[in-house]
Short mmCIF file of C-alpha atoms in Angstrom, two decimals:
data_model
loop_
_atom_site.label_atom_id
_atom_site.label_comp_id
_atom_site.label_asym_id
_atom_site.label_seq_id
_atom_site.Cartn_x
_atom_site.Cartn_y
_atom_site.Cartn_z
CA UNK A 1 -35.07 8.33 8.85
CA UNK A 2 -32.48 10.07 6.64
CA UNK A 3 -29.90 12.39 8.05
CA UNK A 4 -31.12 15.84 9.41
CA UNK A 5 -31.12 18.27 6.44
CA UNK A 6 -28.75 21.22 6.51
CA UNK A 7 -31.08 24.33 6.23
CA UNK A 8 -30.44 26.94 3.57
CA UNK A 9 -30.33 30.64 5.06
CA UNK A 10 -30.17 33.66 3.18
CA UNK A 11 -30.21 37.27 4.11
CA UNK A 12 -30.16 39.66 1.05
CA UNK A 13 -31.50 42.92 -0.64
CA UNK A 14 -32.51 41.35 -3.77
CA UNK A 15 -36.06 39.53 -4.19
CA UNK A 16 -36.45 35.99 -4.18
CA UNK A 17 -38.25 33.63 -6.47
CA UNK A 18 -40.62 31.01 -4.77
CA UNK A 19 -40.93 28.74 -7.63
CA UNK A 20 -36.93 28.63 -8.02
CA UNK A 21 -36.52 27.81 -4.16
CA UNK A 22 -39.10 24.97 -4.38
CA UNK A 23 -37.46 23.58 -7.42
CA UNK A 24 -33.86 23.66 -5.76
CA UNK A 25 -35.20 21.68 -2.71
CA UNK A 26 -37.32 19.14 -4.87
CA UNK A 27 -35.54 18.75 -8.05
CA UNK A 28 -33.96 15.47 -8.82
CA UNK A 29 -35.65 13.51 -6.04
CA UNK A 30 -39.17 11.74 -5.57
CA UNK A 31 -39.24 11.11 -1.85
CA UNK A 32 -40.73 14.58 -0.90
CA UNK A 33 -44.72 14.51 -0.29
CA UNK A 34 -45.41 17.99 0.89
CA UNK A 35 -44.00 21.39 0.41
CA UNK A 36 -45.25 24.34 2.37
CA UNK A 37 -44.24 27.86 1.60
CA UNK A 38 -44.57 31.22 3.52
CA UNK A 39 -44.08 34.37 1.78
CA UNK A 40 -44.56 37.82 3.80
CA UNK A 41 -45.39 40.61 1.79
CA UNK A 42 -45.14 44.63 2.43
CA UNK A 43 -48.56 45.89 2.77
CA UNK A 44 -49.37 49.49 1.82
CA UNK A 45 -51.51 49.95 4.93
CA UNK A 46 -54.55 51.30 2.89
CA UNK A 47 -52.03 53.62 0.84
CA UNK A 48 -50.37 55.18 3.79
CA UNK A 49 -47.19 53.37 3.42
CA UNK A 50 -44.57 54.25 0.68
CA UNK A 51 -42.00 51.67 1.88
CA UNK A 52 -40.55 49.87 4.65
CA UNK A 53 -36.82 50.15 5.37
CA UNK A 54 -35.62 46.91 6.97
CA UNK A 55 -32.53 47.27 9.08
CA UNK A 56 -30.70 44.32 10.09
CA UNK A 57 -27.85 42.98 12.34
CA UNK A 58 -25.52 41.62 9.57
CA UNK A 59 -23.84 38.37 10.93
CA UNK A 60 -26.40 38.01 13.94
CA UNK A 61 -29.08 37.73 11.25
CA UNK A 62 -27.73 34.73 9.45
CA UNK A 63 -26.74 32.84 12.85
CA UNK A 64 -29.84 33.43 14.50
CA UNK A 65 -32.04 32.46 11.58
CA UNK A 66 -29.66 29.50 11.39
CA UNK A 67 -30.01 28.58 14.83
CA UNK A 68 -34.11 28.68 14.62
CA UNK A 69 -33.75 26.74 11.65
CA UNK A 70 -31.58 23.90 13.00
CA UNK A 71 -34.04 23.77 15.81
CA UNK A 72 -37.07 23.11 13.23
CA UNK A 73 -34.90 20.42 11.53
CA UNK A 74 -34.44 18.71 15.27
CA UNK A 75 -38.13 18.81 15.83
CA UNK A 76 -39.94 17.83 12.78
CA UNK A 77 -38.86 15.10 9.94
CA UNK A 78 -37.84 17.69 7.19
CA UNK A 79 -36.56 17.00 3.85
CA UNK A 80 -35.60 20.53 3.11
CA UNK A 81 -35.84 23.86 4.94
CA UNK A 82 -34.94 27.25 3.40
CA UNK A 83 -35.17 30.81 5.01
CA UNK A 84 -34.72 34.11 3.08
CA UNK A 85 -35.10 37.63 4.53
CA UNK A 86 -34.52 40.61 2.66
CA UNK A 87 -33.14 43.90 3.88
CA UNK A 88 -33.14 47.46 2.80
CA UNK A 89 -35.98 49.51 1.24
CA UNK A 90 -39.07 47.40 0.39
CA UNK A 91 -42.20 48.71 -1.35
CA UNK A 92 -45.77 47.75 -0.88
CA UNK A 93 -46.76 44.43 -2.71
CA UNK A 94 -43.04 43.33 -2.49
CA UNK A 95 -41.86 40.16 -0.55
CA UNK A 96 -40.20 40.60 2.59
CA UNK A 97 -39.55 36.98 3.83
CA UNK A 98 -39.69 33.25 2.52
CA UNK A 99 -39.88 30.07 4.15
CA UNK A 100 -39.82 26.69 2.43
CA UNK A 101 -40.54 23.40 4.34
CA UNK A 102 -40.32 20.00 2.90
CA UNK A 103 -41.30 16.72 4.29
CA UNK A 104 -42.85 13.46 3.57
CA UNK A 105 -46.09 14.42 5.35
CA UNK A 106 -47.89 17.51 5.62
CA UNK A 107 -48.25 18.11 9.03
CA UNK A 108 -44.49 18.45 9.56
CA UNK A 109 -44.11 20.76 6.57
CA UNK A 110 -46.97 23.09 8.01
CA UNK A 111 -45.77 23.09 11.61
CA UNK A 112 -42.11 23.81 10.66
CA UNK A 113 -42.89 26.68 8.49
CA UNK A 114 -45.31 28.16 10.98
CA UNK A 115 -42.85 27.78 13.74
CA UNK A 116 -39.92 29.24 11.72
CA UNK A 117 -42.09 32.13 11.20
CA UNK A 118 -43.09 32.64 14.58
CA UNK A 119 -39.61 32.85 15.79
CA UNK A 120 -38.25 34.94 12.80
CA UNK A 121 -40.97 37.46 13.80
CA UNK A 122 -39.62 37.51 17.43
CA UNK A 123 -36.09 36.53 17.42
CA UNK A 124 -34.42 37.44 14.09
CA UNK A 125 -32.71 40.82 14.44
CA UNK A 126 -34.42 42.93 11.98
CA UNK A 127 -36.21 46.12 12.47
CA UNK A 128 -38.83 47.91 10.41
CA UNK A 129 -39.21 51.76 9.82
CA UNK A 130 -42.11 53.09 7.93
CA UNK A 131 -41.81 55.80 5.22
CA UNK A 132 -45.32 57.28 4.49
CA UNK A 133 -46.74 58.34 1.04
CA UNK A 134 -47.06 61.87 2.31
CA UNK A 135 -43.29 62.23 2.69
CA UNK A 136 -43.08 61.77 6.47
CA UNK A 137 -41.07 59.14 8.36
CA UNK A 138 -43.66 56.85 9.80
CA UNK A 139 -41.12 55.84 12.61
CA UNK A 140 -40.24 52.36 13.80
CA UNK A 141 -42.88 49.60 13.75
CA UNK A 142 -43.56 48.55 17.18
CA UNK A 143 -43.16 44.77 18.20
CA UNK A 144 -46.32 42.91 18.70
CA UNK A 145 -46.88 41.21 21.83
CA UNK A 146 -48.79 38.69 19.84
CA UNK A 147 -45.89 37.91 17.88
CA UNK A 148 -43.94 37.00 21.37
CA UNK A 149 -47.08 34.90 22.42
CA UNK A 150 -47.26 33.37 19.15
CA UNK A 151 -43.50 32.10 19.48
CA UNK A 152 -44.02 30.83 22.99
CA UNK A 153 -46.78 28.59 22.16
CA UNK A 154 -44.26 26.16 20.68
CA UNK A 155 -42.41 25.90 23.81
CA UNK A 156 -44.96 23.40 25.38
CA UNK A 157 -46.15 21.89 21.96
CA UNK A 158 -45.05 18.18 21.41
CA UNK A 159 -43.82 17.73 17.77
CA UNK A 160 -45.95 15.43 15.84
CA UNK A 161 -43.55 13.18 14.02
CA UNK A 162 -45.80 11.37 11.67
CA UNK B 1 -9.44 45.40 26.71
CA UNK B 2 -12.16 47.35 24.82
CA UNK B 3 -15.80 46.22 24.06
CA UNK B 4 -17.42 47.02 20.74
CA UNK B 5 -20.90 48.31 21.37
CA UNK B 6 -23.36 48.10 18.26
CA UNK B 7 -26.45 50.06 18.11
CA UNK B 8 -29.71 49.30 16.10
CA UNK B 9 -32.99 50.85 14.84
CA UNK B 10 -34.29 53.73 17.44
CA UNK B 11 -31.38 52.72 19.92
CA UNK B 12 -28.93 53.96 17.28
CA UNK B 13 -30.76 56.82 16.09
CA UNK B 14 -31.21 58.14 19.70
CA UNK B 15 -27.50 57.55 20.77
CA UNK B 16 -26.61 59.09 17.49
CA UNK B 17 -23.95 56.55 16.09
CA UNK B 18 -24.09 52.81 15.08
CA UNK B 19 -21.23 51.72 17.23
CA UNK B 20 -18.22 52.46 19.45
CA UNK B 21 -15.68 51.01 21.36
CA UNK B 22 -15.56 51.47 24.78
CA UNK B 23 -13.49 50.73 28.01
CA UNK B 24 -15.63 49.34 30.72
CA UNK B 25 -14.74 50.51 33.97
CA UNK B 26 -14.46 48.10 37.01
CA UNK B 27 -17.61 46.59 38.39
CA UNK B 28 -19.49 46.40 35.15
CA UNK B 29 -20.23 42.65 35.32
CA UNK B 30 -23.71 42.12 33.85
CA UNK B 31 -25.80 43.40 31.05
CA UNK B 32 -28.00 45.09 33.44
CA UNK B 33 -24.76 46.90 35.02
CA UNK B 34 -23.85 47.81 31.51
CA UNK B 35 -27.03 49.68 30.56
CA UNK B 36 -26.94 51.30 33.91
CA UNK B 37 -23.62 52.71 33.15
CA UNK B 38 -24.19 53.74 29.49
CA UNK B 39 -27.29 55.55 30.63
CA UNK B 40 -25.26 57.73 32.97
CA UNK B 41 -23.26 58.78 29.79
CA UNK B 42 -25.22 61.76 28.28
CA UNK B 43 -28.54 62.80 27.40
CA UNK B 44 -28.57 60.69 24.28
CA UNK B 45 -27.90 57.82 26.00
CA UNK B 46 -30.49 58.59 28.71
CA UNK B 47 -33.08 59.11 26.09
CA UNK B 48 -31.90 55.84 24.49
CA UNK B 49 -32.06 53.58 27.49
CA UNK B 50 -34.97 55.37 29.33
CA UNK B 51 -36.59 52.23 29.89
CA UNK B 52 -34.02 49.54 30.25
CA UNK B 53 -36.45 46.73 30.30
CA UNK B 54 -37.47 46.97 26.76
CA UNK B 55 -33.75 46.93 25.35
CA UNK B 56 -32.73 43.69 23.88
CA UNK B 57 -29.15 42.59 24.01
CA UNK B 58 -26.99 40.11 22.06
CA UNK B 59 -23.35 39.21 23.20
CA UNK B 60 -21.29 38.01 20.31
CA UNK B 61 -24.39 37.64 18.18
CA UNK B 62 -26.44 35.66 20.56
CA UNK B 63 -29.58 36.85 22.61
CA UNK B 64 -28.78 37.33 26.30
CA UNK B 65 -30.70 38.31 29.34
CA UNK B 66 -30.08 41.32 31.41
CA UNK B 67 -28.57 39.29 34.01
CA UNK B 68 -26.17 37.69 31.83
CA UNK B 69 -22.52 38.21 32.59
CA UNK B 70 -20.56 40.22 29.95
CA UNK B 71 -16.84 39.03 30.92
CA UNK B 72 -15.08 38.41 27.61
CA UNK B 73 -17.50 39.91 25.33
CA UNK B 74 -16.05 41.27 22.22
CA UNK B 75 -19.23 42.59 20.76
CA UNK B 76 -22.54 43.69 22.73
CA UNK B 77 -25.26 44.95 20.61
CA UNK B 78 -28.18 46.67 21.92
CA UNK B 79 -31.71 47.22 20.15
CA UNK B 80 -35.23 47.49 20.45
CA UNK B 81 -37.69 44.42 20.33
CA UNK B 82 -37.22 42.71 16.76
CA UNK B 83 -39.91 43.41 14.14
CA UNK B 84 -38.68 41.41 11.33
CA UNK B 85 -40.49 38.44 9.34
CA UNK C 1 -63.25 43.63 6.48
CA UNK C 2 -63.60 43.61 2.79
CA UNK C 3 -66.33 41.13 1.01
CA UNK C 4 -65.46 37.45 0.86
CA UNK C 5 -63.23 36.45 -1.90
CA UNK C 6 -64.44 34.06 -4.35
CA UNK C 7 -62.00 30.99 -4.12
CA UNK C 8 -60.42 29.67 -7.22
CA UNK C 9 -61.00 25.84 -7.76
CA UNK C 10 -59.45 23.77 -10.53
CA UNK C 11 -59.48 20.09 -11.57
CA UNK C 12 -57.05 19.55 -14.31
CA UNK C 13 -55.01 16.68 -16.01
CA UNK C 14 -51.87 19.39 -16.65
CA UNK C 15 -49.48 20.45 -14.01
CA UNK C 16 -49.66 23.97 -12.16
CA UNK C 17 -47.10 26.63 -11.60
CA UNK C 18 -47.02 27.68 -8.01
CA UNK C 19 -45.35 31.17 -8.70
CA UNK C 20 -48.04 31.79 -11.58
CA UNK C 21 -50.65 30.77 -9.01
CA UNK C 22 -49.17 33.16 -6.17
CA UNK C 23 -48.55 36.11 -9.13
CA UNK C 24 -52.42 35.59 -9.89
CA UNK C 25 -53.48 36.23 -6.37
CA UNK C 26 -51.36 39.23 -5.37
CA UNK C 27 -50.48 41.04 -8.50
CA UNK C 28 -51.91 44.47 -8.84
CA UNK C 29 -52.53 44.79 -5.14
CA UNK C 30 -50.67 45.74 -1.92
CA UNK C 31 -52.86 44.73 1.13
CA UNK C 32 -51.91 41.25 1.04
CA UNK C 33 -49.51 40.46 3.99
CA UNK C 34 -49.20 36.69 3.89
CA UNK C 35 -49.41 33.80 1.21
CA UNK C 36 -49.11 30.43 2.44
CA UNK C 37 -48.67 27.38 -0.26
CA UNK C 38 -49.03 23.96 0.27
CA UNK C 39 -47.90 21.54 -2.77
CA UNK C 40 -48.50 17.93 -2.52
CA UNK C 41 -46.18 15.69 -4.56
CA UNK C 42 -46.04 12.14 -5.87
CA UNK C 43 -43.55 10.27 -3.80
CA UNK C 44 -41.69 7.04 -5.49
CA UNK C 45 -41.87 4.98 -2.26
CA UNK C 46 -38.23 4.24 -2.13
CA UNK C 47 -38.50 3.37 -5.71
CA UNK C 48 -41.51 0.77 -5.61
CA UNK C 49 -43.80 3.17 -7.23
CA UNK C 50 -43.79 3.89 -11.22
CA UNK C 51 -46.94 6.22 -11.22
CA UNK C 52 -50.18 6.91 -9.47
CA UNK C 53 -53.27 7.05 -11.35
CA UNK C 54 -55.74 9.43 -9.83
CA UNK C 55 -59.40 8.79 -10.52
CA UNK C 56 -61.81 11.49 -9.92
CA UNK C 57 -65.75 12.07 -9.87
CA UNK C 58 -65.87 14.96 -12.61
CA UNK C 59 -68.52 17.80 -11.66
CA UNK C 60 -68.36 16.56 -7.92
CA UNK C 61 -64.83 17.05 -7.68
CA UNK C 62 -64.91 20.67 -8.34
CA UNK C 63 -68.24 20.96 -6.30
CA UNK C 64 -67.11 19.56 -3.22
CA UNK C 65 -63.72 21.14 -3.05
CA UNK C 66 -65.52 24.35 -3.92
CA UNK C 67 -67.80 23.89 -0.64
CA UNK C 68 -64.55 22.94 1.42
CA UNK C 69 -63.03 26.43 -0.02
CA UNK C 70 -66.47 28.43 0.70
CA UNK C 71 -66.23 27.47 4.43
CA UNK C 72 -62.66 28.29 4.62
CA UNK C 73 -63.40 31.79 3.31
CA UNK C 74 -66.03 31.85 6.03
CA UNK C 75 -63.96 31.02 8.81
CA UNK C 76 -60.88 33.02 8.33
CA UNK C 77 -60.36 36.62 7.04
CA UNK C 78 -58.56 35.49 3.46
CA UNK C 79 -57.90 37.86 0.68
CA UNK C 80 -57.57 34.87 -1.80
CA UNK C 81 -57.94 31.25 -1.96
CA UNK C 82 -57.02 28.53 -4.59
CA UNK C 83 -57.07 24.94 -4.87
CA UNK C 84 -55.89 22.85 -7.57
CA UNK C 85 -56.39 19.14 -7.81
CA UNK C 86 -54.59 17.16 -10.81
CA UNK C 87 -56.27 13.88 -12.13
CA UNK C 88 -54.72 11.09 -14.35
CA UNK C 89 -51.45 9.65 -14.29
CA UNK C 90 -48.71 11.24 -12.14
CA UNK C 91 -45.16 10.18 -12.06
CA UNK C 92 -43.15 10.36 -8.86
CA UNK C 93 -41.79 13.76 -8.04
CA UNK C 94 -44.63 15.64 -10.01
CA UNK C 95 -47.14 17.62 -8.40
CA UNK C 96 -50.69 16.42 -7.42
CA UNK C 97 -52.31 19.36 -5.56
CA UNK C 98 -51.85 23.03 -4.68
CA UNK C 99 -53.52 25.29 -2.22
CA UNK C 100 -52.72 28.81 -2.07
CA UNK C 101 -54.10 31.06 0.84
CA UNK C 102 -53.62 34.79 1.18
CA UNK C 103 -54.43 37.10 4.07
CA UNK C 104 -53.23 40.21 5.88
CA UNK C 105 -52.03 37.96 8.73
CA UNK C 106 -50.09 35.07 8.82
CA UNK C 107 -52.14 32.69 11.13
CA UNK C 108 -55.22 32.84 8.97
CA UNK C 109 -53.44 31.98 5.97
CA UNK C 110 -51.75 28.85 7.44
CA UNK C 111 -54.70 27.62 9.02
CA UNK C 112 -56.90 28.04 5.91
CA UNK C 113 -54.42 26.23 3.61
CA UNK C 114 -54.19 23.45 6.56
CA UNK C 115 -57.95 23.16 6.83
CA UNK C 116 -58.21 22.92 2.97
CA UNK C 117 -55.68 20.12 2.94
CA UNK C 118 -57.31 17.97 5.48
CA UNK C 119 -60.72 18.49 3.87
CA UNK C 120 -59.56 17.81 0.52
CA UNK C 121 -57.88 14.42 1.76
CA UNK C 122 -61.05 13.13 3.51
CA UNK C 123 -63.75 14.65 1.32
CA UNK C 124 -62.76 15.22 -2.17
CA UNK C 125 -64.09 12.63 -4.72
CA UNK C 126 -60.43 11.42 -5.84
CA UNK C 127 -58.86 8.01 -5.59
CA UNK C 128 -55.27 6.73 -6.21
CA UNK C 129 -54.45 3.76 -7.95
CA UNK C 130 -50.60 2.56 -7.32
CA UNK C 131 -48.48 1.30 -10.29
CA UNK C 132 -45.28 -0.27 -9.51
CA UNK C 133 -41.89 -0.12 -11.07
CA UNK C 134 -42.05 -4.15 -11.51
CA UNK C 135 -45.02 -3.70 -13.80
CA UNK C 136 -47.63 -4.91 -11.38
CA UNK C 137 -50.51 -2.97 -10.27
CA UNK C 138 -50.14 -1.94 -6.73
CA UNK C 139 -53.84 -1.59 -6.16
CA UNK C 140 -55.96 1.13 -4.69
CA UNK C 141 -54.44 3.17 -1.80
CA UNK C 142 -56.10 2.67 1.51
CA UNK C 143 -57.60 5.82 3.11
CA UNK C 144 -55.92 6.71 6.45
CA UNK C 145 -57.75 7.04 9.53
CA UNK C 146 -55.29 9.64 10.21
CA UNK C 147 -56.68 11.85 7.52
CA UNK C 148 -60.21 11.66 8.87
CA UNK C 149 -58.98 12.51 12.33
CA UNK C 150 -56.95 15.52 10.91
CA UNK C 151 -60.19 16.87 9.38
CA UNK C 152 -62.17 16.26 12.35
CA UNK C 153 -60.12 18.32 14.54
CA UNK C 154 -61.32 21.59 12.58
CA UNK C 155 -64.86 20.73 14.16
CA UNK C 156 -64.02 22.25 17.50
CA UNK C 157 -61.40 24.77 16.55
CA UNK C 158 -62.35 28.08 16.96
CA UNK C 159 -60.89 30.09 14.19
CA UNK C 160 -58.48 32.99 15.01
CA UNK C 161 -59.77 35.88 13.35
CA UNK C 162 -56.37 38.14 14.12
CA UNK D 1 -88.46 7.33 -13.15
CA UNK D 2 -84.89 5.55 -13.54
CA UNK D 3 -81.85 6.73 -11.29
CA UNK D 4 -78.22 6.69 -12.49
CA UNK D 5 -75.89 4.88 -10.42
CA UNK D 6 -72.02 5.73 -10.63
CA UNK D 7 -69.19 3.85 -9.22
CA UNK D 8 -65.53 4.61 -8.65
CA UNK D 9 -62.29 3.13 -8.00
CA UNK D 10 -62.53 -0.59 -6.75
CA UNK D 11 -66.19 -0.26 -6.60
CA UNK D 12 -66.36 0.33 -10.24
CA UNK D 13 -63.81 -2.34 -11.15
CA UNK D 14 -65.74 -4.89 -8.97
CA UNK D 15 -69.02 -4.33 -10.31
CA UNK D 16 -67.33 -4.20 -13.63
CA UNK D 17 -69.05 -0.97 -14.96
CA UNK D 18 -68.66 2.80 -14.60
CA UNK D 19 -72.28 3.55 -14.42
CA UNK D 20 -75.83 2.19 -15.05
CA UNK D 21 -79.45 3.43 -14.95
CA UNK D 22 -81.63 1.27 -12.84
CA UNK D 23 -85.58 1.36 -11.86
CA UNK D 24 -85.40 1.22 -8.01
CA UNK D 25 -88.32 -1.26 -6.78
CA UNK D 26 -90.75 -0.10 -4.37
CA UNK D 27 -89.69 0.05 -0.81
CA UNK D 28 -86.08 1.48 -1.30
CA UNK D 29 -86.31 4.45 0.64
CA UNK D 30 -82.81 4.89 2.06
CA UNK D 31 -79.19 4.63 0.96
CA UNK D 32 -78.94 1.77 3.34
CA UNK D 33 -81.79 0.03 1.42
CA UNK D 34 -80.35 0.91 -1.67
CA UNK D 35 -76.86 -0.81 -0.77
CA UNK D 36 -78.93 -3.92 0.40
CA UNK D 37 -80.86 -4.19 -2.74
CA UNK D 38 -77.91 -3.56 -5.21
CA UNK D 39 -75.94 -6.61 -3.12
CA UNK D 40 -78.55 -9.04 -3.93
CA UNK D 41 -78.14 -8.31 -7.58
CA UNK D 42 -75.21 -10.74 -8.49
CA UNK D 43 -72.04 -11.82 -7.12
CA UNK D 44 -69.98 -8.67 -8.78
CA UNK D 45 -72.29 -6.55 -6.57
CA UNK D 46 -71.84 -8.89 -3.63
CA UNK D 47 -68.23 -8.70 -4.22
CA UNK D 48 -68.33 -4.71 -4.44
CA UNK D 49 -70.59 -4.11 -1.33
CA UNK D 50 -69.56 -7.06 0.74
CA UNK D 51 -68.75 -4.40 3.77
CA UNK D 52 -71.33 -1.85 3.18
CA UNK D 53 -70.20 0.53 6.09
CA UNK D 54 -66.99 1.32 4.09
CA UNK D 55 -68.96 2.31 1.03
CA UNK D 56 -69.66 6.39 0.86
CA UNK D 57 -72.23 7.59 -0.98
CA UNK D 58 -73.32 10.77 -2.78
CA UNK D 59 -76.56 11.99 -4.02
CA UNK D 60 -76.50 14.53 -6.78
CA UNK D 61 -72.79 15.15 -6.07
CA UNK D 62 -73.15 15.78 -2.53
CA UNK D 63 -71.83 13.27 0.50
CA UNK D 64 -74.74 11.66 2.46
CA UNK D 65 -75.03 9.19 5.17
CA UNK D 66 -76.46 5.90 4.84
CA UNK D 67 -79.63 6.93 6.62
CA UNK D 68 -80.25 9.65 4.06
CA UNK D 69 -83.69 9.16 1.91
CA UNK D 70 -82.87 8.76 -1.90
CA UNK D 71 -86.46 10.18 -3.13
CA UNK D 72 -85.69 12.42 -6.10
CA UNK D 73 -82.08 11.54 -6.61
CA UNK D 74 -81.01 11.64 -10.17
CA UNK D 75 -77.52 10.65 -9.43
CA UNK D 76 -76.34 8.27 -7.02
CA UNK D 77 -72.51 7.76 -6.78
CA UNK D 78 -71.01 4.73 -4.67
CA UNK D 79 -67.06 4.64 -3.93
CA UNK D 80 -64.63 3.91 -1.39
CA UNK D 81 -63.35 6.12 1.18
CA UNK D 82 -61.32 9.13 -0.66
CA UNK D 83 -57.64 9.25 -1.02
CA UNK D 84 -56.94 12.62 -2.77
CA UNK D 85 -54.97 15.21 -1.85
#
């Protein structure tokens, strides 16, 4: 197995380009068999939501996602791993978060991307505030217990290194 | 030695400031001690930290449990459960 | 829940554009929360492989992938599902297959994409022949038992409709 | 009524043609019967169908088991296990 890859982690206000991130990971090489991407988008909640405002903890956001990504690289035989999380005001239909995982085999790419998303949800220091279309502040989004449970399922899981 | 406290999301809004430098009194050894002491500093703190169990804490930008010792912390952040992703 | 989506299935010799396929699925709407893509690429097998030649069963390829996609749409609450499989000569580093799954929630998108890939591997009528860099014909790629096992795990799995 | 047989990958290469129309003799009721009969038609068929268990079959473009009846089939395809994706 080649040396563990160094994950790419970016926290930014600007949008990202999924195809460009895949290209950066795969271009100039022919040893990657599978690329899984996850894009998280801002939903309009049936027209109720005007925008999400994403607050984050600068410094720790990069560090914490970096720690999660480093664990993913340890657990699965990856050839590339990228995580990008936006902050600031995000309108419905826009991108919030992107994960790209590349591997020789598909299950490793699927599992690593899924793992990264579960941990991002429950450990990355970001907070969402809703702004409603009627002009009111919708308040801070409550954390979901389901997200903590989703993250905890990886504690027992034995990674498949196939 | 002063310690920088940083607040996020509704913890920040309720306390009414994004950060402050405090001199921790003697006897504040753990995160739980810190939360108890802060809560006694006024009604904005009381409001923010009413249910200490839900408050998440990072020392020097790493998540910690409430039982963690805070000796040597330069930066302690208090915030609600994360809702990113 | 909205009406079940009609999956998009394409069998083609030309390459595909992941970003364009995501855009087709998400543009003009703001109710999608998660998009998972899987791209399968041709590996060079450490320099041994000059190209893969993908033979397929025209007509049945579309029909069979359509049946698998229709089952995915039944099992998970999806808002969009696309499967594109290339045929003909494919060089190392090039795309072979693309799956895009969109849902309000991330697990549905991950699971549907994973399910579709497992079934594509074991049921879609495509056959890979290797051409080696030394000019020799590498012969037909053997089916992997692991792929059949991967597909069979969905027979017991209870889909999470969260 | 004649039936169209279609071959793919190494089944096609070994039989030496991509497809053919055949008149099935009486008594060929299932896919397994068909494979047994085909195998007796010459050494190219014998070579292609040497291990009938590995041969996958589709009737009218749908996967079927070897015990499936072939009555009414317009198009029967024989091929090795799939390796797409």
